Amino acid sequence: MIALAPQIRVFLCRQPTDMRKSFHGLVALTESLLQQDPLSGDLFVFLNRRRDRIKILYWGQTGYCLWYQQLQQGTYQLPGQDELKQQEVMEVTRSQLSLILDGIDLTSARQRTRFRLDKETTQK
């Protein structure tokens, strides 16, 4: 996959998306449904109804980029199915996106405790 900078955010669209949509259609969905700025450089993830196809839209340095994958077997599992029913868009971590793309069972995957430096503490 693409190496992502730490400041990149990942937004997952809960609503199934027509995979015939390309750049302009997905930009329109990003603005209207996700209520996000498609020029932000963040990743916007769209899946079809069967969850066997995924498109990721983002703004590169010179234009829109679109990553598309079709699974030959299986489906993508989404995090927090119950949570997703409550909202049209869900922000996921870069790690969660990687797990989704790699086909890891998200219900059994858990992160072990790690030290994280607080940004506010380091800026003083």
Short mmCIF file of C-alpha atoms in Angstrom, two decimals:
data_model
loop_
_atom_site.label_atom_id
_atom_site.label_comp_id
_atom_site.label_asym_id
_atom_site.label_seq_id
_atom_site.Cartn_x
_atom_site.Cartn_y
_atom_site.Cartn_z
CA MET A 1 0.00 0.00 0.00
CA ILE A 2 0.94 3.65 0.04
CA ALA A 3 3.14 5.00 2.85
CA LEU A 4 1.02 7.48 4.79
CA ALA A 5 2.22 10.48 6.76
CA PRO A 6 1.07 10.57 10.41
CA GLN A 7 -1.15 13.62 9.83
CA ILE A 8 -3.20 11.87 7.12
CA ARG A 9 -6.73 11.04 8.25
CA VAL A 10 -8.80 8.18 6.84
CA PHE A 11 -12.57 8.51 6.39
CA LEU A 12 -14.67 5.43 5.66
CA CYS A 13 -18.01 5.91 3.91
CA ARG A 14 -20.64 3.65 5.51
CA GLN A 15 -23.09 3.92 2.63
CA PRO A 16 -22.48 1.38 -0.17
CA THR A 17 -21.08 3.16 -3.21
CA ASP A 18 -21.67 2.57 -6.91
CA MET A 19 -18.22 1.49 -8.13
CA ARG A 20 -18.91 3.00 -11.54
CA LYS A 21 -18.24 6.37 -9.91
CA SER A 22 -14.84 7.80 -10.70
CA PHE A 23 -13.05 10.98 -9.67
CA HIS A 24 -15.87 13.52 -10.03
CA GLY A 25 -18.55 11.26 -8.56
CA LEU A 26 -16.44 10.35 -5.53
CA VAL A 27 -15.40 13.98 -5.00
CA ALA A 28 -19.10 14.91 -4.95
CA LEU A 29 -19.81 12.15 -2.39
CA THR A 30 -16.88 13.31 -0.26
CA GLU A 31 -18.27 16.84 -0.15
CA SER A 32 -21.97 16.06 0.22
CA LEU A 33 -22.21 12.78 2.13
CA LEU A 34 -18.97 12.76 4.12
CA GLN A 35 -18.93 16.56 4.49
CA GLN A 36 -15.16 16.65 4.07
CA ASP A 37 -12.79 18.61 1.85
CA PRO A 38 -11.49 16.29 -0.90
CA LEU A 39 -8.48 18.61 -1.39
CA SER A 40 -7.28 18.06 2.19
CA GLY A 41 -4.94 15.19 1.28
CA ASP A 42 -6.88 12.83 3.55
CA LEU A 43 -8.02 9.40 2.32
CA PHE A 44 -11.67 8.73 1.53
CA VAL A 45 -12.62 5.04 1.44
CA PHE A 46 -15.66 3.73 -0.45
CA LEU A 47 -16.95 0.14 -0.67
CA ASN A 48 -19.61 -1.48 -2.81
CA ARG A 49 -22.70 -3.23 -1.39
CA ARG A 50 -21.10 -6.70 -1.45
CA ARG A 51 -17.92 -5.31 0.16
CA ASP A 52 -15.68 -7.06 -2.35
CA ARG A 53 -14.50 -3.83 -4.02
CA ILE A 54 -12.92 -0.78 -2.51
CA LYS A 55 -11.89 2.63 -3.85
CA ILE A 56 -9.70 5.12 -2.02
CA LEU A 57 -9.74 8.72 -3.21
CA TYR A 58 -7.15 11.30 -2.21
CA TRP A 59 -5.61 14.51 -3.46
CA GLY A 60 -1.98 14.13 -4.54
CA GLN A 61 0.33 17.06 -5.16
CA THR A 62 -0.90 17.62 -8.69
CA GLY A 63 -4.36 16.06 -8.85
CA TYR A 64 -6.78 13.45 -7.58
CA CYS A 65 -5.58 9.87 -7.16
CA LEU A 66 -7.80 6.82 -7.07
CA TRP A 67 -6.78 3.42 -5.73
CA TYR A 68 -9.11 0.54 -6.63
CA GLN A 69 -9.08 -3.10 -5.57
CA GLN A 70 -11.44 -5.97 -6.41
CA LEU A 71 -11.21 -9.10 -4.28
CA GLN A 72 -11.35 -12.40 -6.15
CA GLN A 73 -12.55 -14.15 -2.99
CA GLY A 74 -13.91 -12.94 0.35
CA THR A 75 -15.05 -9.53 1.52
CA TYR A 76 -13.68 -6.55 3.40
CA GLN A 77 -14.63 -6.45 7.07
CA LEU A 78 -15.48 -3.05 8.49
CA PRO A 79 -14.68 -1.97 12.04
CA GLY A 80 -17.52 -1.56 14.54
CA GLN A 81 -20.51 -2.66 12.45
CA ASP A 82 -22.88 -1.46 15.21
CA GLU A 83 -21.15 1.93 15.35
CA LEU A 84 -21.33 2.29 11.58
CA LYS A 85 -25.12 2.05 11.59
CA GLN A 86 -25.25 5.32 13.53
CA GLN A 87 -23.27 7.43 11.07
CA GLU A 88 -22.64 7.95 7.36
CA VAL A 89 -18.89 8.32 7.82
CA MET A 90 -16.43 6.81 10.24
CA GLU A 91 -12.87 7.93 10.81
CA VAL A 92 -10.50 4.97 11.04
CA THR A 93 -6.81 4.81 11.83
CA ARG A 94 -4.15 4.06 9.25
CA SER A 95 -3.59 0.75 11.06
CA GLN A 96 -7.28 -0.16 10.78
CA LEU A 97 -7.21 0.61 7.05
CA SER A 98 -4.20 -1.65 6.65
CA LEU A 99 -5.98 -4.45 8.54
CA ILE A 100 -9.09 -4.02 6.38
CA LEU A 101 -7.03 -4.24 3.18
CA ASP A 102 -5.06 -7.25 4.46
CA GLY A 103 -8.22 -9.17 5.37
CA ILE A 104 -7.51 -9.38 9.10
CA ASP A 105 -10.48 -10.25 11.35
CA LEU A 106 -11.02 -6.95 13.16
CA THR A 107 -13.04 -8.51 16.00
CA SER A 108 -10.06 -10.56 17.18
CA ALA A 109 -7.35 -8.00 16.40
CA ARG A 110 -6.32 -5.88 19.34
CA GLN A 111 -3.44 -3.53 19.92
CA ARG A 112 -1.14 -4.08 22.85
CA THR A 113 -0.35 -1.17 25.15
CA ARG A 114 2.34 1.20 23.87
CA PHE A 115 3.84 4.42 25.18
CA ARG A 116 2.72 7.48 23.26
CA LEU A 117 4.28 10.88 23.72
CA ASP A 118 1.65 13.57 24.30
CA LYS A 119 1.98 16.32 21.65
CA GLU A 120 1.03 19.06 24.12
CA THR A 121 3.81 18.03 26.53
CA THR A 122 6.50 18.04 23.83
CA GLN A 123 5.57 21.51 22.52
CA LYS A 124 6.09 23.30 25.85
#
